[in-house]
Amino acid sequence: MKQINVRVDDEAAAGIAARAEAAGLTVPEYAKQVLSDEGNDLRHRFLAAGAHFADEFADAFAEEFGTPAAERGSAAAA
C-alpha cells in the first residue's frame, strides 16, 4: 500500500473535513475514497456511458415518461 501526502489551504481543508463528516468518514478515509474513485477507470467509463445514454435518449424518455414537475411548471409559465 502506498501513502500520498497532499498540502491544501485552510479553506480546502475545512471543506474536505465537512464533506468527510457528512459522509460519516474520517478525513483520511474520505480522501482515500475520493482519490480511489477518481483513479478508477471503470467508474469514469460508466459515467461517460451514462452521460452518452442520457444525451442520446433524453427526448424519447421525456416523450414516454414526461418531464420533472419543476420543468413542467416553467414551461407552462412560458
PDB file of C-alpha atoms in Angstrom:
ATOM      1  CA  MET A   1       0.000   0.000   0.000  1.00  0.00           C
ATOM      2  CA  LYS A   2       1.299   3.489  -0.887  1.00  0.00           C
ATOM      3  CA  GLN A   3       0.958   6.720   1.077  1.00  0.00           C
ATOM      4  CA  ILE A   4       0.289  10.089  -0.571  1.00  0.00           C
ATOM      5  CA  ASN A   5       0.772  13.380   1.284  1.00  0.00           C
ATOM      6  CA  VAL A   6      -1.014  16.440  -0.043  1.00  0.00           C
ATOM      7  CA  ARG A   7      -0.970  20.011   1.225  1.00  0.00           C
ATOM      8  CA  VAL A   8      -4.148  22.090   0.906  1.00  0.00           C
ATOM      9  CA  ASP A   9      -5.058  25.567   2.110  1.00  0.00           C
ATOM     10  CA  ASP A  10      -7.237  26.122   5.193  1.00  0.00           C
ATOM     11  CA  GLU A  11     -10.404  26.680   3.148  1.00  0.00           C
ATOM     12  CA  ALA A  12      -9.963  23.432   1.212  1.00  0.00           C
ATOM     13  CA  ALA A  13      -9.142  21.537   4.422  1.00  0.00           C
ATOM     14  CA  ALA A  14     -12.324  22.820   6.070  1.00  0.00           C
ATOM     15  CA  GLY A  15     -14.403  21.795   3.040  1.00  0.00           C
ATOM     16  CA  ILE A  16     -12.845  18.340   2.988  1.00  0.00           C
ATOM     17  CA  ALA A  17     -13.430  17.913   6.724  1.00  0.00           C
ATOM     18  CA  ALA A  18     -17.075  18.957   6.350  1.00  0.00           C
ATOM     19  CA  ARG A  19     -17.663  16.515   3.488  1.00  0.00           C
ATOM     20  CA  ALA A  20     -15.938  13.721   5.390  1.00  0.00           C
ATOM     21  CA  GLU A  21     -18.119  14.358   8.435  1.00  0.00           C
ATOM     22  CA  ALA A  22     -21.274  14.443   6.305  1.00  0.00           C
ATOM     23  CA  ALA A  23     -20.270  11.083   4.817  1.00  0.00           C
ATOM     24  CA  GLY A  24     -19.579   9.633   8.269  1.00  0.00           C
ATOM     25  CA  LEU A  25     -15.893   9.174   7.490  1.00  0.00           C
ATOM     26  CA  THR A  26     -12.621  10.433   8.875  1.00  0.00           C
ATOM     27  CA  VAL A  27     -10.687  12.844   6.676  1.00  0.00           C
ATOM     28  CA  PRO A  28      -8.151  10.149   5.676  1.00  0.00           C
ATOM     29  CA  GLU A  29     -10.962   7.672   4.880  1.00  0.00           C
ATOM     30  CA  TYR A  30     -12.797  10.294   2.837  1.00  0.00           C
ATOM     31  CA  ALA A  31      -9.638  11.334   0.982  1.00  0.00           C
ATOM     32  CA  LYS A  32      -8.850   7.688   0.219  1.00  0.00           C
ATOM     33  CA  GLN A  33     -12.367   7.155  -1.145  1.00  0.00           C
ATOM     34  CA  VAL A  34     -12.292  10.288  -3.318  1.00  0.00           C
ATOM     35  CA  LEU A  35      -8.849   9.543  -4.716  1.00  0.00           C
ATOM     36  CA  SER A  36      -9.723   5.897  -5.346  1.00  0.00           C
ATOM     37  CA  ASP A  37     -12.914   6.911  -7.152  1.00  0.00           C
ATOM     38  CA  GLU A  38     -11.039   9.399  -9.316  1.00  0.00           C
ATOM     39  CA  GLY A  39      -8.411   6.808 -10.185  1.00  0.00           C
ATOM     40  CA  ASN A  40     -10.999   4.200 -11.136  1.00  0.00           C
ATOM     41  CA  ASP A  41     -11.104   3.993 -14.930  1.00  0.00           C
ATOM     42  CA  LEU A  42     -14.157   1.726 -14.890  1.00  0.00           C
ATOM     43  CA  ARG A  43     -16.103   4.364 -12.913  1.00  0.00           C
ATOM     44  CA  HIS A  44     -15.168   7.063 -15.426  1.00  0.00           C
ATOM     45  CA  ARG A  45     -16.207   4.872 -18.356  1.00  0.00           C
ATOM     46  CA  PHE A  46     -19.522   4.114 -16.627  1.00  0.00           C
ATOM     47  CA  LEU A  47     -20.211   7.814 -16.028  1.00  0.00           C
ATOM     48  CA  ALA A  48     -19.307   8.664 -19.625  1.00  0.00           C
ATOM     49  CA  ALA A  49     -21.598   5.910 -20.909  1.00  0.00           C
ATOM     50  CA  GLY A  50     -24.414   7.178 -18.674  1.00  0.00           C
ATOM     51  CA  ALA A  51     -23.965  10.720 -19.974  1.00  0.00           C
ATOM     52  CA  HIS A  52     -23.982   9.444 -23.554  1.00  0.00           C
ATOM     53  CA  PHE A  53     -27.148   7.415 -22.900  1.00  0.00           C
ATOM     54  CA  ALA A  54     -28.871  10.437 -21.342  1.00  0.00           C
ATOM     55  CA  ASP A  55     -27.920  12.645 -24.290  1.00  0.00           C
ATOM     56  CA  GLU A  56     -28.964  10.028 -26.833  1.00  0.00           C
ATOM     57  CA  PHE A  57     -32.327   9.076 -25.333  1.00  0.00           C
ATOM     58  CA  ALA A  58     -33.459  12.163 -23.356  1.00  0.00           C
ATOM     59  CA  ASP A  59     -36.143  13.151 -25.855  1.00  0.00           C
ATOM     60  CA  ALA A  60     -37.571   9.629 -26.122  1.00  0.00           C
ATOM     61  CA  PHE A  61     -37.572   9.302 -22.331  1.00  0.00           C
ATOM     62  CA  ALA A  62     -39.353  12.654 -21.889  1.00  0.00           C
ATOM     63  CA  GLU A  63     -41.909  11.681 -24.531  1.00  0.00           C
ATOM     64  CA  GLU A  64     -42.609   8.359 -22.823  1.00  0.00           C
ATOM     65  CA  PHE A  65     -42.494   9.460 -19.173  1.00  0.00           C
ATOM     66  CA  GLY A  66     -42.882  13.251 -19.204  1.00  0.00           C
ATOM     67  CA  THR A  67     -40.607  15.814 -17.623  1.00  0.00           C
ATOM     68  CA  PRO A  68     -39.959  16.642 -13.955  1.00  0.00           C
ATOM     69  CA  ALA A  69     -42.587  18.840 -12.287  1.00  0.00           C
ATOM     70  CA  ALA A  70     -40.172  21.782 -11.998  1.00  0.00           C
ATOM     71  CA  GLU A  71     -39.645  21.806 -15.775  1.00  0.00           C
ATOM     72  CA  ARG A  72     -43.368  21.476 -16.474  1.00  0.00           C
ATOM     73  CA  GLY A  73     -44.063  24.499 -14.249  1.00  0.00           C
ATOM     74  CA  SER A  74     -41.505  26.669 -16.019  1.00  0.00           C
ATOM     75  CA  ALA A  75     -42.721  25.513 -19.441  1.00  0.00           C
ATOM     76  CA  ALA A  76     -46.334  26.276 -18.533  1.00  0.00           C
ATOM     77  CA  ALA A  77     -45.359  29.802 -17.488  1.00  0.00           C
ATOM     78  CA  ALA A  78     -43.676  30.469 -20.849  1.00  0.00           C
TER      79      ALA A  78
END
